[in-house]
GROMACS .gro file of C-alpha atoms in nm:
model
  295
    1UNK     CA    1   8.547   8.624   8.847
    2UNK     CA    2   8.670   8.552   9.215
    3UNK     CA    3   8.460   8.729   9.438
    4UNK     CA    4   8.692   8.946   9.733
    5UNK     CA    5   8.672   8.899  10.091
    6UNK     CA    6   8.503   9.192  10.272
    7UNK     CA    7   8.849   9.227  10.435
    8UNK     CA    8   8.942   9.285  10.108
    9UNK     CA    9   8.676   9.499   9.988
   10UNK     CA   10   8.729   9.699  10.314
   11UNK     CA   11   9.082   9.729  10.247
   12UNK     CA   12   9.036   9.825   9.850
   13UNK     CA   13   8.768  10.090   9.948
   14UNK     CA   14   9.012  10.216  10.238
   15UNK     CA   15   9.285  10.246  10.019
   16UNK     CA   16   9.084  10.423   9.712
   17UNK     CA   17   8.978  10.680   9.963
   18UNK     CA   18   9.305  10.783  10.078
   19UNK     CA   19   9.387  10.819   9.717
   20UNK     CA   20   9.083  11.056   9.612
   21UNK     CA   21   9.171  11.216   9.936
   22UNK     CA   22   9.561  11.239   9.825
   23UNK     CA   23   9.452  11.382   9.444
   24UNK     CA   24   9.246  11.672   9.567
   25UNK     CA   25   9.447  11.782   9.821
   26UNK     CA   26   9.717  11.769   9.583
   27UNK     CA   27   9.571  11.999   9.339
   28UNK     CA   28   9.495  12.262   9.634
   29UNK     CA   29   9.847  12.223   9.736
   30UNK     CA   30  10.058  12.180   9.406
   31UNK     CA   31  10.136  12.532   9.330
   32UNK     CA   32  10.200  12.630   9.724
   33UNK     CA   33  10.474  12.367   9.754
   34UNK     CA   34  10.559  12.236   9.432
   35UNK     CA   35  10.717  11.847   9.456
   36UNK     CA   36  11.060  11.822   9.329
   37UNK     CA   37  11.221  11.462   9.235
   38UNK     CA   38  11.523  11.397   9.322
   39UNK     CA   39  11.752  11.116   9.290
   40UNK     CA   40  11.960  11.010   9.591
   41UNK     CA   41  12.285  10.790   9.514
   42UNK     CA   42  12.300  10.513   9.740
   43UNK     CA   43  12.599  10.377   9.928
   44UNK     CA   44  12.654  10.083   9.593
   45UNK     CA   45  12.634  10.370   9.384
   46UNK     CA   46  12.292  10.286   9.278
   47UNK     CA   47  12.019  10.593   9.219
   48UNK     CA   48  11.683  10.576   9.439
   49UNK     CA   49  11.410  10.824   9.403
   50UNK     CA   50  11.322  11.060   9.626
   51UNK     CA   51  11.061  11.371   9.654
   52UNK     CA   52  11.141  11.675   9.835
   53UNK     CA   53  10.887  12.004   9.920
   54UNK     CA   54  11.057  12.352  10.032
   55UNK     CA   55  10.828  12.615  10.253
   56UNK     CA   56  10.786  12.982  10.192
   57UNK     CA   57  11.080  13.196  10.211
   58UNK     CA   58  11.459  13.186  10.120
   59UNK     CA   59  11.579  12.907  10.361
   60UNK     CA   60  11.784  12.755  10.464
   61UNK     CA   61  11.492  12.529  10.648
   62UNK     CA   62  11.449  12.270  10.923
   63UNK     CA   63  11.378  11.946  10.709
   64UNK     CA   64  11.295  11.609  10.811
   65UNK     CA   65  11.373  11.318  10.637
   66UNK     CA   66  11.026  11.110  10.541
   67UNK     CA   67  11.026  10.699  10.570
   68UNK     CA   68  10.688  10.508  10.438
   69UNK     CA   69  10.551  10.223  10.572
   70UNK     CA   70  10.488   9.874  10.387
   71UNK     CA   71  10.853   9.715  10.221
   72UNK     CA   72  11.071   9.893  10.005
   73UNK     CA   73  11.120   9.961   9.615
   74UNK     CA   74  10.790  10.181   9.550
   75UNK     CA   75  10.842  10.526   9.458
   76UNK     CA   76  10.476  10.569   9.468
   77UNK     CA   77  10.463  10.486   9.833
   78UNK     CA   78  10.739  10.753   9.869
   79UNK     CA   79  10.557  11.041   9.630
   80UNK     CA   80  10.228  10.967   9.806
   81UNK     CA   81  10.376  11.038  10.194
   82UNK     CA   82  10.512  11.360  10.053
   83UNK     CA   83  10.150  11.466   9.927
   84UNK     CA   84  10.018  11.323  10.283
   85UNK     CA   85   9.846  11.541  10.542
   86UNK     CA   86  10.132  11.500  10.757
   87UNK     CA   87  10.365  11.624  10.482
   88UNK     CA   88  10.146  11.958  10.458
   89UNK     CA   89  10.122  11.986  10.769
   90UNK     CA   90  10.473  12.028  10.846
   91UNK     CA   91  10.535  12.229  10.522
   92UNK     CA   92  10.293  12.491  10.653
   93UNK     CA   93  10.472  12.478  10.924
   94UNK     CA   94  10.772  12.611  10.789
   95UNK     CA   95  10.949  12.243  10.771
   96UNK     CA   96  11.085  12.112  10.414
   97UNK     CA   97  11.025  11.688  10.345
   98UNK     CA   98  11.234  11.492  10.174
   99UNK     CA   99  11.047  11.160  10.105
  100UNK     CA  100  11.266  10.862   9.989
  101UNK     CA  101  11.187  10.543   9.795
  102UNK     CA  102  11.414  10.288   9.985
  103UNK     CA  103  11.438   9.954   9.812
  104UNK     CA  104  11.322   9.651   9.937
  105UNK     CA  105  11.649   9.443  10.033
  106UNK     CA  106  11.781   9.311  10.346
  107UNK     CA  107  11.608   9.398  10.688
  108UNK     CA  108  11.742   9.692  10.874
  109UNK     CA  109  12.057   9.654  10.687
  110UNK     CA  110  12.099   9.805  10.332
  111UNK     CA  111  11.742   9.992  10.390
  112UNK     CA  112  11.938  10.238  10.650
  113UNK     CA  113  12.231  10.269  10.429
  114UNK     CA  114  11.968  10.399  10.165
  115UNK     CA  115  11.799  10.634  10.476
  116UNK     CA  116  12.129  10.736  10.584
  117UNK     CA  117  12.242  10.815  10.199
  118UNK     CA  118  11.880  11.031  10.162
  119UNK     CA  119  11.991  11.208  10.491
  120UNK     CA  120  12.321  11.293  10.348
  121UNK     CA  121  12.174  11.477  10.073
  122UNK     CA  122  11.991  11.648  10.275
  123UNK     CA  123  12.307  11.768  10.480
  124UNK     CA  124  12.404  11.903  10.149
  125UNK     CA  125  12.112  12.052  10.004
  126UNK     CA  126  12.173  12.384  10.013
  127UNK     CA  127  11.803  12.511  10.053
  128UNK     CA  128  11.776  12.266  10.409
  129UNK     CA  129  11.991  12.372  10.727
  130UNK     CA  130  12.220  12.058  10.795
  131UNK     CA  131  12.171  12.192  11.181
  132UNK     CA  132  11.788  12.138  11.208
  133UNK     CA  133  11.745  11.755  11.065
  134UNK     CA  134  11.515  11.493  11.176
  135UNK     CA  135  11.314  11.154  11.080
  136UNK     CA  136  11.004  11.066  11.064
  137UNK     CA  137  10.907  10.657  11.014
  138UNK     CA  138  10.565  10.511  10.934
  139UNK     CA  139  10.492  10.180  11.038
  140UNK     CA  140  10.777  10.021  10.907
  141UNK     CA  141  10.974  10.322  10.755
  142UNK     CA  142  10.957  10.400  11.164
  143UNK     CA  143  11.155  10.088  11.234
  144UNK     CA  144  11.414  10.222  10.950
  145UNK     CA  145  11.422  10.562  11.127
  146UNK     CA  146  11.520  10.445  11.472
  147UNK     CA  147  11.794  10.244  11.299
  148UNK     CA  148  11.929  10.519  11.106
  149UNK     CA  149  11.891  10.783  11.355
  150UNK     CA  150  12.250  10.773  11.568
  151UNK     CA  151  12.397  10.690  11.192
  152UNK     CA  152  12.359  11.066  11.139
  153UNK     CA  153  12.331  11.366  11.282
  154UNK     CA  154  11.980  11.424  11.316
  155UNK     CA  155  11.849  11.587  11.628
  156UNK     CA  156  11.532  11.434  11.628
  157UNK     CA  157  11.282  11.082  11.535
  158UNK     CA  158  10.915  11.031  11.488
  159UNK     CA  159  10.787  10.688  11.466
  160UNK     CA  160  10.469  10.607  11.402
  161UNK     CA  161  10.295  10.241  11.381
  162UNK     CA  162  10.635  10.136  11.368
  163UNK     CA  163  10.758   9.719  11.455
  164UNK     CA  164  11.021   9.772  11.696
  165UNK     CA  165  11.099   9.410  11.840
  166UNK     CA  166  11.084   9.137  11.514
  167UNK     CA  167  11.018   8.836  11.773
  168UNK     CA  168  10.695   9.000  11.938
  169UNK     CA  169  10.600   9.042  11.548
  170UNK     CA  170  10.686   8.704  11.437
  171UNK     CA  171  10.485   8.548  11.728
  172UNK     CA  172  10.212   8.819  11.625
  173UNK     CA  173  10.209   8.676  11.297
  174UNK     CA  174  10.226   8.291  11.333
  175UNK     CA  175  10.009   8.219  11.631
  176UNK     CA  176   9.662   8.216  11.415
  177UNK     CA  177   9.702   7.935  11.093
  178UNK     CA  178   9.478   8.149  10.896
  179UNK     CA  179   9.681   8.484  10.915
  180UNK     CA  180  10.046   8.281  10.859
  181UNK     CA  181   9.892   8.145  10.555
  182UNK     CA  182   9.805   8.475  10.395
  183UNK     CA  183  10.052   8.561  10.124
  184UNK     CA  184  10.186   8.916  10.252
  185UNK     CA  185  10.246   8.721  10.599
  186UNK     CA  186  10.423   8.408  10.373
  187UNK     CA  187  10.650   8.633  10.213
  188UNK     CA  188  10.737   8.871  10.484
  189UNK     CA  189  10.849   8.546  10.699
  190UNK     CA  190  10.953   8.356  10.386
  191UNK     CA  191  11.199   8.743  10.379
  192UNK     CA  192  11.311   8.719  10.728
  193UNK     CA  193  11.416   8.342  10.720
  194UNK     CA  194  11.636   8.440  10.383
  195UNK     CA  195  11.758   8.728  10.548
  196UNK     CA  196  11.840   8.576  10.928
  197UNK     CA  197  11.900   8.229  10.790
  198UNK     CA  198  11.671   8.066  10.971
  199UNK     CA  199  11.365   8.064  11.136
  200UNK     CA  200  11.347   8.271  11.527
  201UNK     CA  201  11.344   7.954  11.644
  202UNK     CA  202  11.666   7.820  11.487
  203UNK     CA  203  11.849   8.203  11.522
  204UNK     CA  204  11.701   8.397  11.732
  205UNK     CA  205  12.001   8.566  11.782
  206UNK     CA  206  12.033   8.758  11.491
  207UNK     CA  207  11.621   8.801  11.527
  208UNK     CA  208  11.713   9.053  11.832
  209UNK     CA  209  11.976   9.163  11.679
  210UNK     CA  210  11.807   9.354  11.382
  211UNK     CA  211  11.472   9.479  11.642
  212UNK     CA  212  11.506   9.874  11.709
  213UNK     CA  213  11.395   9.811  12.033
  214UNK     CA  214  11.773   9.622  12.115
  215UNK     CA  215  11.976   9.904  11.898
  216UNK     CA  216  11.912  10.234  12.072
  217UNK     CA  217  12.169  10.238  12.292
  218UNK     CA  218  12.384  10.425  12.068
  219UNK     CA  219  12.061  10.720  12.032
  220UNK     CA  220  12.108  11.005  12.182
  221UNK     CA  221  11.861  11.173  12.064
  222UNK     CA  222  11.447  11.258  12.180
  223UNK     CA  223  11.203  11.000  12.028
  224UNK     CA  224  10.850  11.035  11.991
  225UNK     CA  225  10.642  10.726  11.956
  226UNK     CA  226  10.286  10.733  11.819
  227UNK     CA  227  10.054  10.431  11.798
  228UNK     CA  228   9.687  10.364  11.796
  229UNK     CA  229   9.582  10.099  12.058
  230UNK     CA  230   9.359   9.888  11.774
  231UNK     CA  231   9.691   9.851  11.527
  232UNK     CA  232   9.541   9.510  11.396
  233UNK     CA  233   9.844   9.524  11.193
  234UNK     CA  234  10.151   9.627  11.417
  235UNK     CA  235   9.994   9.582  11.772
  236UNK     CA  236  10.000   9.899  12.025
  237UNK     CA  237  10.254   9.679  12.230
  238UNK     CA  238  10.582   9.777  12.000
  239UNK     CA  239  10.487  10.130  12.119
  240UNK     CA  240  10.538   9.992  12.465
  241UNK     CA  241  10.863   9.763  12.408
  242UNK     CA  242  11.006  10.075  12.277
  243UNK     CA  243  10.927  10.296  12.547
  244UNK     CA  244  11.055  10.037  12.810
  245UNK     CA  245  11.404  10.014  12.618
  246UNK     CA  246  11.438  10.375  12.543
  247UNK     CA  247  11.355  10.398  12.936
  248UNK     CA  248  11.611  10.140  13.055
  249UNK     CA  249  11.856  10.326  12.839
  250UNK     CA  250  11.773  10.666  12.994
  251UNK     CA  251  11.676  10.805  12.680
  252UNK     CA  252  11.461  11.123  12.594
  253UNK     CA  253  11.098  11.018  12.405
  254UNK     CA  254  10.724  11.141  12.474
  255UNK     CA  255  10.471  10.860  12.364
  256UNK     CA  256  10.128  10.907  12.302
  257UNK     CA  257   9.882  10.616  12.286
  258UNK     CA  258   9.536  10.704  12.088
  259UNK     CA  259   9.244  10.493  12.194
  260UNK     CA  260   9.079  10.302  11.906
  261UNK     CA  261   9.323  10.383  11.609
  262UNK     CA  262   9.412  10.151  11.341
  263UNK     CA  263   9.730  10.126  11.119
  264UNK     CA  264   9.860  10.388  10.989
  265UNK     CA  265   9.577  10.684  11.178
  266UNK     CA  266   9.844  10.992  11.121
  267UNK     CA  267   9.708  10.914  10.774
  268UNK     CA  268   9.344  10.910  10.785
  269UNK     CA  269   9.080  11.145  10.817
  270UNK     CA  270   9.051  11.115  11.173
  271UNK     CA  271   9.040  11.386  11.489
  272UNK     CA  272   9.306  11.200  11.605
  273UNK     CA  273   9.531  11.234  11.317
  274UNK     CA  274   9.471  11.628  11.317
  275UNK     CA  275   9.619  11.598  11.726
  276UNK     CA  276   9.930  11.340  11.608
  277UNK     CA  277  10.023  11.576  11.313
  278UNK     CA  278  10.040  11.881  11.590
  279UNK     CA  279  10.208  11.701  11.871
  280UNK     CA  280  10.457  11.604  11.586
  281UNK     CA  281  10.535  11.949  11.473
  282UNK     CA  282  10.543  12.085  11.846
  283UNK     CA  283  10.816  11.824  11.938
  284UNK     CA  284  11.011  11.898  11.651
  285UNK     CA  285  10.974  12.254  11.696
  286UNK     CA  286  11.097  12.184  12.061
  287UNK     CA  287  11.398  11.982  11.919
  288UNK     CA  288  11.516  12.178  11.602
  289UNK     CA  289  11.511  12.508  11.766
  290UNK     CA  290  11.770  12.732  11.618
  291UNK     CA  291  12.099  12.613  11.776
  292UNK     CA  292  12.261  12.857  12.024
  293UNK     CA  293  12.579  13.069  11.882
  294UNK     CA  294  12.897  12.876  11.822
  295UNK     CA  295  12.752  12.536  11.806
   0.00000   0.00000   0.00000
């Protein structure tokens, strides 16, 4: 049997953890805000899973629309971010989640039609109130959500962890042999030469092109960036790209840095997390107030 790296056994212990964690907060939880499935229809017509949780009382609610991290085309990624702390979190806070199972297809392309089809059912539902709406990304579900944002008509973002220039990560990723030659790292650049056809070096054009950080001119709405400063996975500096280009654009956002993190903290049982989770519920409190008469 092939013994595992302690990377490895780091990351399988990490991971079983967060699902204990997940189970028995679920079954404290599971009659307060029961988890609905729902199926989305995307923009081909095809269905995607998704997993909304209504508050107390009659509605209609504030909702926010819930993006995972990691690629596309796992529904469990999707049900677990619904169960997450930062789910309840906002629940008890009188927010519904929708959390949607995106597939795993082109690069900021077809992924935001499937965000921006999720968000359309929520503009529909008729439990959510189409007026209060925002996103919330994780690490690469944040990427999605500054994408999708001025495709809709949400009046808020949250990104978390989130790659927001693709060069920055590509250099990230290929200047040490050992982590380019890891398989996750093959594949995602193996993905991204399919999907830009070619490498950054050959078409860095359409590289730019598809980074958040070069397609927010068209937001007009506040961002808030979160980001630990040890992200060994999508470095602290994306949090900073993004601020300078939502800056140069004159854009609203509040960023908060949180010293020693790793990827994804909001998640983990951390202090830190229990601050992110209420600076993210004061900011959206802030930005899906109850909008004024006649608007």
């Amino acid at each position: 049997m092939a013994r595992l790296s302690r990377l490895q056994w780091m990351t399988a212990a990490a991971l079983g953890g967060t699902m204990v964690a997940a189970g028995l907060h679920l079954r404290r939880t599971r009659e307060r805000w029961p988890l609905q499935s729902l199926t989305v229809i995307a923009r081909d017509g095809r269905p995607l899973p998704a997993f909304l949780r209504l508050p107390e009382g009659s509605g209609p609610h504030p909702a926010v629309l819930m993006l995972h991290g990691g690629r596309g085309g796992a529904p469990a990624r999707a049900a677990v971010l619904a169960r997450s702390p930062v789910a309840v979190g906002l629940l008890e806070s009188g927010f519904a989640v929708l959390s949607l199972s995106y597939r795993r297809h082109a690069l900021m392309a077809e992924e935001v039609d499937d965000a921006e089809a999720a968000f359309g059912l929520m503009t529909a539902h008729p439990l959510l109130d189409p007026r209060r709406l925002a996103i919330l990304g994780n690490s690469h579900g944040g990427s999605i959500a500054i994408v999708t944002a001025p495709r809709t008509t949400a009046r808020a973002v949250v990104e978390y962890c989130g790659v927001t220039d693709i060069e920055v990560m590509v250099r990230y990723l290929t200047v040490s042999r050992l982590r380019a030659s890891t398989p996750l790292v093959r594949e995602a650049l193996d993905d991204l030469k399919r999907i830009c056809g070619g490498t950054f070096d050959e078409v860095p054009e359409v590289y730019r092109a598809l980074s958040p950080a070069y397609r927010i001119f068209d937001l007009s709405v506040p961002v808030m960036i979160a980001h630990g400063s040890h992200d060994g996975i999508v470095p602290v500096t994306h949090a900073y790209i993004l601020r300078d280009a939502l800056e140069a654009a004159e854009k609203p956002y509040e960023m908060h840095i949180y010293p020693r993190m790793p990827h994804p903290f909001p998640f983990q049982k951390r202090p830190q997390s229990a601050d992110v989770i209420a600076r993210t519920i004061d900011f959206l409190r802030r930005c899906l107030s109850e909008p004024t008469t006649g608007t």
